CSV table of C-alpha atoms in Angstrom, one decimal:
chain,number,residue,atom,x,y,z
A,199,MET,CA,165.3,46.0,-131.6
A,200,TYR,CA,167.3,45.5,-134.8
A,201,ASP,CA,166.5,48.9,-136.3
A,202,ALA,CA,166.0,47.1,-139.6
A,203,SER,CA,163.4,49.3,-141.2
A,204,LYS,CA,165.5,50.0,-144.4
A,205,PHE,CA,166.3,46.3,-144.8
A,206,GLU,CA,162.7,45.2,-144.3
A,207,ASN,CA,161.4,47.9,-146.6
A,208,LYS,CA,163.8,46.9,-149.4
A,209,GLU,CA,163.0,43.2,-149.0
A,210,CYS,CA,159.3,43.8,-148.8
A,211,MET,CA,159.4,45.9,-152.0
A,212,ARG,CA,161.4,43.2,-153.7
A,213,LEU,CA,159.0,40.5,-152.8
A,214,ILE,CA,156.0,42.7,-153.8
A,215,ASP,CA,157.6,43.3,-157.2
A,216,LYS,CA,158.1,39.6,-157.6
A,217,ILE,CA,154.4,38.9,-156.7
A,218,MET,CA,153.3,41.6,-159.1
A,219,ILE,CA,155.3,40.1,-162.0
A,220,GLN,CA,153.9,36.7,-161.2
A,221,ASN,CA,150.4,38.1,-161.2
A,222,VAL,CA,151.0,39.8,-164.6
A,223,TRP,CA,152.1,36.5,-166.1
A,224,LEU,CA,149.2,34.8,-164.5
A,225,GLY,CA,146.8,37.4,-166.0
A,226,CYS,CA,148.4,36.9,-169.4
A,227,TRP,CA,147.7,33.2,-169.1
A,228,GLU,CA,144.2,33.5,-167.6
A,229,ILE,CA,142.7,36.3,-169.9
A,230,PRO,CA,143.0,34.3,-173.1
A,231,GLN,CA,141.7,31.2,-171.3
A,232,GLN,CA,138.7,33.0,-169.9
A,233,PHE,CA,138.0,34.6,-173.3
A,234,ILE,CA,138.1,31.2,-175.0
A,235,GLN,CA,135.9,29.7,-172.3
A,236,GLY,CA,133.4,32.5,-172.5
A,237,PHE,CA,133.4,32.3,-176.3
A,238,LEU,CA,132.7,28.6,-176.3
A,239,LEU,CA,130.0,29.1,-173.7
A,240,GLY,CA,128.2,31.7,-175.9
A,241,LEU,CA,128.7,29.6,-178.9
A,242,GLU,CA,127.1,26.7,-177.1
A,243,MET,CA,124.0,28.7,-176.4
A,244,VAL,CA,123.9,29.9,-180.1
A,245,MET,CA,124.1,26.3,-181.3
A,246,CYS,CA,121.4,25.3,-178.8
A,247,TYR,CA,119.0,27.9,-180.2
A,248,THR,CA,120.0,27.1,-183.7
A,249,ILE,CA,119.1,23.4,-183.1
A,250,LEU,CA,115.8,24.5,-181.7
A,251,PHE,CA,115.1,26.9,-184.6
A,252,PHE,CA,115.6,24.7,-187.6
A,253,PRO,CA,113.2,21.9,-186.8
A,254,ILE,CA,110.4,24.5,-186.5
A,255,VAL,CA,111.2,26.4,-189.7
A,256,VAL,CA,112.3,23.6,-192.0
A,257,HIS,CA,109.8,20.8,-191.1
A,258,ASP,CA,106.1,21.2,-191.6
A,259,SER,CA,105.1,20.5,-188.1
A,260,ASP,CA,101.8,21.3,-186.4
A,261,ILE,CA,101.6,23.3,-183.3
A,262,LYS,CA,101.4,20.3,-181.0
A,263,ASP,CA,104.7,18.9,-182.2
A,264,ILE,CA,106.3,22.3,-181.8
A,265,VAL,CA,105.1,22.6,-178.2
A,266,ALA,CA,106.3,19.2,-177.3
A,267,PHE,CA,109.7,19.9,-178.9
A,268,LEU,CA,110.1,23.2,-177.0
A,269,THR,CA,109.0,21.6,-173.7
A,270,LEU,CA,111.4,18.8,-174.1
A,271,ASN,CA,114.4,21.1,-174.7
A,272,PHE,CA,113.4,23.9,-172.4
A,273,TYR,CA,115.1,22.5,-169.3
A,274,GLU,CA,118.3,22.1,-171.2
A,275,CYS,CA,118.3,25.7,-172.3
A,276,HIS,CA,117.4,26.8,-168.8
A,277,PHE,CA,120.4,24.9,-167.4
A,278,LEU,CA,122.6,26.8,-169.8
A,279,PHE,CA,121.2,30.1,-168.6
A,280,LYS,CA,121.6,29.1,-165.0
A,281,THR,CA,125.3,28.2,-165.6
A,282,THR,CA,125.9,31.6,-167.2
A,283,TYR,CA,124.2,33.4,-164.3
A,284,ALA,CA,126.2,31.4,-161.8
A,285,ARG,CA,129.5,32.6,-163.4
A,286,TYR,CA,128.2,36.1,-163.4
A,287,PHE,CA,127.4,36.0,-159.7
A,288,GLN,CA,130.7,34.4,-158.9
A,289,THR,CA,132.4,37.4,-160.5
A,290,ILE,CA,130.3,39.8,-158.5
A,291,GLN,CA,131.1,37.9,-155.3
A,292,GLY,CA,134.8,38.2,-156.1
A,293,VAL,CA,134.4,42.0,-156.6
A,294,PHE,CA,132.6,42.3,-153.2
A,295,ASN,CA,135.4,40.3,-151.5
A,296,SER,CA,138.0,42.5,-152.9
A,297,ALA,CA,136.0,45.6,-151.8
A,298,GLY,CA,135.8,44.1,-148.3
A,299,THR,CA,139.5,43.6,-148.1
A,300,LEU,CA,140.2,47.2,-149.2
A,301,ARG,CA,137.7,48.4,-146.6
A,302,ARG,CA,139.6,46.5,-143.8
A,303,VAL,CA,142.9,48.0,-145.1
A,304,HIS,CA,141.3,51.5,-145.0
A,305,GLU,CA,140.1,51.0,-141.5
A,306,PHE,CA,143.5,49.9,-140.3
A,307,LEU,CA,145.2,53.0,-141.9
A,308,GLU,CA,142.5,55.2,-140.3
A,309,PHE,CA,143.1,53.5,-136.9
A,310,ALA,CA,146.9,54.0,-137.2
A,311,ASP,CA,146.4,57.6,-138.1
A,312,ASN,CA,144.1,58.3,-135.2
A,313,ASN,CA,146.4,56.6,-132.7
A,314,TRP,CA,149.6,58.3,-133.9
A,315,LYS,CA,149.0,61.3,-131.7
A,316,GLU,CA,148.5,59.1,-128.6
A,317,VAL,CA,151.8,57.2,-129.4
A,318,ALA,CA,153.6,60.5,-129.8
A,319,ASP,CA,152.3,61.7,-126.4
A,320,ASP,CA,153.5,58.5,-124.7
A,321,GLU,CA,157.0,58.9,-126.3
A,322,ALA,CA,157.2,62.5,-125.1
A,323,GLU,CA,156.4,61.3,-121.6
A,324,LEU,CA,159.0,58.6,-121.9
A,325,ASP,CA,161.6,61.1,-123.0
A,326,GLN,CA,161.3,62.9,-119.6
A,327,ARG,CA,162.4,59.7,-117.8
A,328,VAL,CA,165.1,58.7,-120.2
A,329,LYS,CA,168.1,60.9,-120.7
A,330,PHE,CA,171.0,60.6,-123.2
A,331,CYS,CA,174.5,61.8,-122.3
A,332,SER,CA,177.1,60.7,-124.8
A,333,ASP,CA,179.9,62.5,-122.9
A,334,SER,CA,179.2,60.5,-119.8
A,335,ASN,CA,181.7,57.9,-118.5
A,336,GLU,CA,178.7,55.6,-117.8
A,337,VAL,CA,177.0,53.0,-120.0
A,338,PHE,CA,173.8,53.6,-118.1
A,339,LYS,CA,172.6,54.8,-114.7
A,340,PHE,CA,169.4,53.8,-113.0
A,341,ASP,CA,168.1,56.3,-110.5
A,342,SER,CA,165.2,55.0,-108.4
A,343,VAL,CA,163.8,53.2,-111.4
A,344,CYS,CA,160.6,51.1,-111.2
A,345,TYR,CA,159.2,49.1,-114.1
A,346,GLU,CA,156.7,46.4,-114.8
A,347,THR,CA,155.5,44.1,-117.5
A,348,PRO,CA,153.2,45.8,-120.1
A,349,ILE,CA,150.7,42.9,-120.0
A,350,SER,CA,150.6,42.7,-116.2
A,351,PRO,CA,151.0,46.3,-114.9
A,352,SER,CA,150.2,45.1,-111.4
A,353,LYS,CA,153.3,42.9,-111.3
A,354,ALA,CA,156.4,45.0,-110.5
A,355,LEU,CA,159.6,43.5,-111.8
A,356,MET,CA,161.7,46.2,-110.2
A,357,THR,CA,160.6,48.6,-107.4
A,358,ASN,CA,163.7,50.8,-106.7
A,359,LEU,CA,166.7,50.1,-108.9
A,360,ASN,CA,169.8,52.2,-108.3
A,361,PHE,CA,172.7,50.9,-110.3
A,362,THR,CA,175.5,52.4,-112.5
A,363,LEU,CA,177.6,50.6,-115.1
A,364,LYS,CA,180.8,52.4,-116.1
A,365,LYS,CA,182.2,52.3,-119.6
A,366,GLY,CA,184.7,49.4,-120.0
A,367,GLU,CA,182.8,47.2,-117.5
A,368,ASN,CA,180.9,44.1,-118.5
A,369,LEU,CA,177.7,43.1,-116.7
A,370,LEU,CA,176.1,39.7,-116.1
A,371,VAL,CA,172.4,39.7,-115.3
A,372,SER,CA,171.3,36.5,-113.6
A,373,GLY,CA,168.2,35.2,-111.9
A,374,TYR,CA,165.7,32.3,-112.2
A,375,SER,CA,163.4,32.0,-115.2
A,376,GLY,CA,160.8,34.8,-115.0
A,377,SER,CA,162.8,37.1,-112.7
A,378,GLY,CA,163.1,39.8,-115.4
A,379,LYS,CA,166.4,39.2,-117.1
A,380,SER,CA,165.1,39.9,-120.6
A,381,ALA,CA,162.9,42.7,-119.3
A,382,PHE,CA,166.0,44.4,-118.0
A,383,LEU,CA,167.5,44.5,-121.6
A,384,ARG,CA,164.1,45.7,-122.9
A,385,ILE,CA,164.2,48.6,-120.5
A,386,ILE,CA,167.7,49.6,-121.7
A,387,THR,CA,166.7,49.4,-125.3
A,388,ARG,CA,163.5,51.3,-124.4
A,389,LEU,CA,161.2,48.6,-125.9
A,390,TRP,CA,159.5,48.8,-122.5
A,391,THR,CA,158.9,52.0,-120.5
A,392,ILE,CA,159.8,52.7,-117.0
A,393,LYS,CA,157.0,53.6,-114.5
A,394,SER,CA,159.1,56.0,-112.4
A,395,GLY,CA,162.6,57.2,-111.8
A,396,THR,CA,165.3,58.2,-114.3
A,397,LEU,CA,167.4,56.3,-116.7
A,398,THR,CA,170.5,57.9,-118.1
A,399,ILE,CA,172.1,56.2,-121.2
A,400,GLY,CA,175.7,57.0,-122.3
A,401,ILE,CA,175.8,55.0,-125.5
A,402,SER,CA,173.6,55.8,-128.5
A,403,ASP,CA,171.4,53.3,-130.3
A,404,HIS,CA,173.5,53.0,-133.4
A,405,GLU,CA,176.4,52.0,-131.3
A,406,THR,CA,174.5,49.2,-129.7
A,407,ILE,CA,173.5,45.7,-131.0
A,408,VAL,CA,171.0,43.4,-129.3
A,409,ILE,CA,171.2,39.6,-129.7
A,410,PRO,CA,168.1,37.9,-128.4
A,411,GLN,CA,168.1,34.2,-127.2
A,412,LYS,CA,166.1,33.3,-130.4
A,413,PRO,CA,167.8,35.4,-133.1
A,414,TYR,CA,165.9,36.7,-136.0
A,415,PHE,CA,166.8,35.6,-139.5
A,416,PRO,CA,164.7,37.1,-142.3
A,417,THR,CA,163.5,34.9,-145.1
A,418,GLY,CA,163.1,35.5,-148.8
A,419,ASN,CA,166.0,33.8,-150.7
A,420,LEU,CA,168.7,35.7,-148.9
A,421,THR,CA,172.4,34.9,-149.0
A,422,LEU,CA,174.6,34.2,-146.0
A,423,ARG,CA,176.3,37.6,-146.6
A,424,GLN,CA,173.0,39.3,-146.2
A,425,GLN,CA,172.3,37.5,-143.0
A,426,ILE,CA,175.7,38.5,-141.6
A,427,ILE,CA,175.4,42.2,-142.4
A,428,PHE,CA,171.7,42.4,-141.3
A,429,PRO,CA,170.2,44.9,-140.9
A,430,LYS,CA,172.4,46.7,-143.3
A,431,LEU,CA,171.8,46.6,-147.0
A,432,ILE,CA,174.2,45.1,-149.6
A,433,ASP,CA,174.7,48.6,-151.0
A,434,ASP,CA,176.1,49.8,-147.6
A,435,HIS,CA,178.3,46.7,-147.3
A,436,ASN,CA,182.1,47.4,-147.2
A,437,VAL,CA,183.7,44.3,-145.7
A,438,SER,CA,185.7,42.0,-148.0
A,439,ASP,CA,185.1,38.3,-148.5
A,440,LYS,CA,188.4,37.6,-146.7
A,441,GLU,CA,187.1,39.2,-143.5
A,442,MET,CA,183.8,37.4,-143.8
A,443,LEU,CA,185.6,34.1,-144.1
A,444,GLU,CA,187.6,34.9,-141.1
A,445,PHE,CA,184.4,35.4,-139.1
A,446,ILE,CA,183.2,32.0,-140.2
A,447,THR,CA,186.5,30.4,-139.3
A,448,ASP,CA,186.7,32.0,-135.9
A,449,LEU,CA,183.3,30.7,-135.0
A,450,HIS,CA,183.8,27.3,-136.6
A,451,LEU,CA,180.8,27.7,-138.9
A,452,ASP,CA,182.3,25.9,-142.0
A,453,THR,CA,179.4,23.5,-142.1
A,454,VAL,CA,177.0,26.5,-142.3
A,455,PHE,CA,179.1,28.0,-145.1
A,456,LYS,CA,178.9,24.8,-147.1
A,457,LYS,CA,175.1,24.4,-146.6
A,458,CYS,CA,174.6,27.9,-147.8
A,459,GLY,CA,176.7,27.3,-150.9
A,460,GLY,CA,179.0,30.2,-150.1
A,461,LEU,CA,178.5,33.8,-149.2
A,462,ASN,CA,176.5,35.0,-152.3
A,463,THR,CA,174.2,32.1,-153.1
A,464,PRO,CA,170.5,32.8,-152.3
A,465,VAL,CA,168.9,29.9,-150.3
A,466,ASP,CA,165.3,28.8,-150.4
A,467,PHE,CA,165.1,27.2,-146.9
A,468,GLU,CA,164.0,28.5,-143.5
A,469,TRP,CA,167.1,29.3,-141.5
A,470,HIS,CA,165.5,28.2,-138.2
A,471,GLU,CA,164.6,24.8,-139.6
A,472,ARG,CA,167.9,24.1,-141.4
A,473,PHE,CA,170.4,24.9,-138.6
A,474,THR,CA,170.6,24.0,-134.9
A,475,PRO,CA,170.0,26.6,-132.1
A,476,ALA,CA,173.7,26.7,-131.4
A,477,GLU,CA,174.6,27.4,-135.0
A,478,LEU,CA,171.9,30.1,-135.1
A,479,GLN,CA,173.3,31.8,-132.0
A,480,GLN,CA,176.8,31.7,-133.4
A,481,MET,CA,175.6,33.1,-136.7
A,482,SER,CA,173.9,36.0,-134.9
A,483,PHE,CA,177.2,36.6,-133.1
A,484,MET,CA,178.8,37.0,-136.5
A,485,ARG,CA,176.8,40.2,-136.9
A,486,VAL,CA,178.6,41.6,-133.8
A,487,LEU,CA,182.0,40.9,-135.4
A,488,TYR,CA,180.8,42.6,-138.6
A,489,HIS,CA,179.2,45.7,-137.1
A,490,ARG,CA,181.7,46.1,-134.2
A,491,PRO,CA,179.5,48.2,-131.9
A,492,LYS,CA,180.6,49.8,-128.7
A,493,LEU,CA,178.0,47.8,-126.7
A,494,VAL,CA,176.3,44.4,-127.3
A,495,LEU,CA,173.3,43.2,-125.3
A,496,MET,CA,173.2,39.4,-125.3
A,497,ASP,CA,170.1,37.6,-124.0
A,498,GLY,CA,171.3,34.1,-123.3
A,499,VAL,CA,173.3,34.1,-126.5
A,500,SER,CA,175.5,31.2,-125.5
A,501,SER,CA,172.8,29.1,-123.8
A,502,CYS,CA,172.9,26.4,-126.6
A,503,CYS,CA,176.7,26.5,-127.1
A,504,SER,CA,179.4,24.4,-125.6
A,505,ALA,CA,181.7,25.9,-122.9
A,506,ALA,CA,184.6,26.0,-125.5
A,507,VAL,CA,182.5,28.0,-128.0
A,508,GLU,CA,181.2,30.2,-125.2
A,509,GLN,CA,184.7,31.1,-124.1
A,510,ARG,CA,185.7,31.8,-127.8
A,511,LEU,CA,182.8,34.2,-128.2
A,512,TYR,CA,183.8,36.3,-125.2
A,513,GLU,CA,187.5,36.2,-126.1
A,514,LEU,CA,186.6,37.7,-129.5
A,515,LEU,CA,184.6,40.4,-127.8
A,516,ASP,CA,187.4,41.3,-125.5
A,517,GLY,CA,189.9,41.2,-128.3
A,518,LEU,CA,187.8,43.8,-130.3
A,519,GLY,CA,187.3,46.0,-127.2
A,520,ILE,CA,183.5,45.6,-127.3
A,521,SER,CA,181.6,46.0,-124.0
A,522,TYR,CA,178.8,43.6,-123.3
A,523,ILE,CA,175.9,42.9,-121.0
A,524,SER,CA,174.9,39.2,-120.8
A,525,THR,CA,172.0,37.3,-119.3
A,526,GLY,CA,172.3,33.8,-118.0
A,527,ASN,CA,172.8,31.5,-115.0
A,528,ARG,CA,175.8,29.5,-116.1
A,529,VAL,CA,178.6,29.7,-113.5
A,530,SER,CA,181.2,29.9,-116.3
A,531,LEU,CA,179.8,33.3,-117.4
A,532,ARG,CA,181.0,34.9,-114.2
A,533,ALA,CA,184.6,34.7,-115.4
A,534,PHE,CA,184.0,37.1,-118.3
A,535,HIS,CA,182.2,39.9,-116.5
A,536,HIS,CA,183.1,42.5,-113.9
A,537,LYS,CA,179.7,42.9,-112.2
A,538,GLU,CA,176.7,40.7,-111.6
A,539,LEU,CA,173.2,41.9,-111.2
A,540,LYS,CA,171.1,39.2,-109.5
A,541,LEU,CA,167.4,39.7,-110.0
A,542,HIS,CA,165.1,38.1,-107.4
A,543,GLY,CA,161.8,38.5,-109.3
A,544,ASP,CA,160.0,40.3,-106.5
A,545,GLY,CA,161.3,43.8,-107.3
A,546,THR,CA,164.5,43.4,-105.4
A,547,TYR,CA,168.0,42.8,-106.6
A,548,GLN,CA,171.6,42.3,-105.5
A,549,VAL,CA,174.8,43.7,-107.1
A,550,VAL,CA,178.0,41.6,-106.9
A,551,ASP,CA,181.5,42.8,-107.9
A,552,LEU,CA,182.9,39.7,-109.5
A,553,ARG,CA,186.4,41.2,-109.5
A,554,ASP,CA,186.4,40.6,-105.7
A,555,ASP,CA,185.1,37.1,-106.0
A,556,PRO,CA,187.9,34.7,-105.0
A,557,LEU,CA,186.3,31.8,-107.0
A,558,ILE,CA,187.0,33.6,-110.3
């Protein structure tokens, strides 16, 4: 959805390097400790046998006294041996656990390799139903499209969708909860496949941004700047601090800016726990202002925002000339769109031209 493979790869490698460095330091601390512990354990056994040896050699004792002495101290020596063997078997168990983990990783890689061909075949079949035409005057065109949920193939969300959205038009997708509003966006972004029909798309993936209702904010001591430019990397960043601050001012996110300690200060908190849902939705909208795509797909992006903030969001989009497709049931949303696609949840739909609506 976010096309953030480069970002995720870089952050994963950074965190792995950090873990490796910590493990090296941990090893530098534990190796001397284990050596000293093992040395003292061995010294303890040597001292024990020395204590048993001298009374026998030095003192002129008869055989009965020697047997009694050895019997008395035998269990103590046995306990020392038992402790040593226990440590040995703990080490062996740790090796076996590591081997089991490596085996599971190997099985996963083998499974992924064996299923790659099957995935490639599915994508090839999907390509026959989805067409790309960048020269088209249409954002998308559904021609007798049917689709369903992946987990419930028997439940058809749409049975025969014929709908076209021209470039420059904004679409509102409405319907009760569970009617398939989010599914409609997943079909456009090809996260879900269509069962039959043809979908023609006129805007490429790199010109489209998706903002889900629950936006994704990666963790790992990231800065506010990194969250805004996500999924781009800092190395590819070419927007000045002045423009960044304008984004923050336009969306009234000064409190977020202060909590983050500025644009370039890494934070150690979870973004979803520190900020309200409305602030998170507005922060995800800052990504749209930064990337400036041709099309943005918004899945209830203003559901937690006030009417004034919602109006400001759409005014910014219109000012930048960005087309958008929104989902939601707020009556106020109708004023910002040209068409409304009402989903009934039983495979049927209704298209309303909002420009002809006298109430808007």
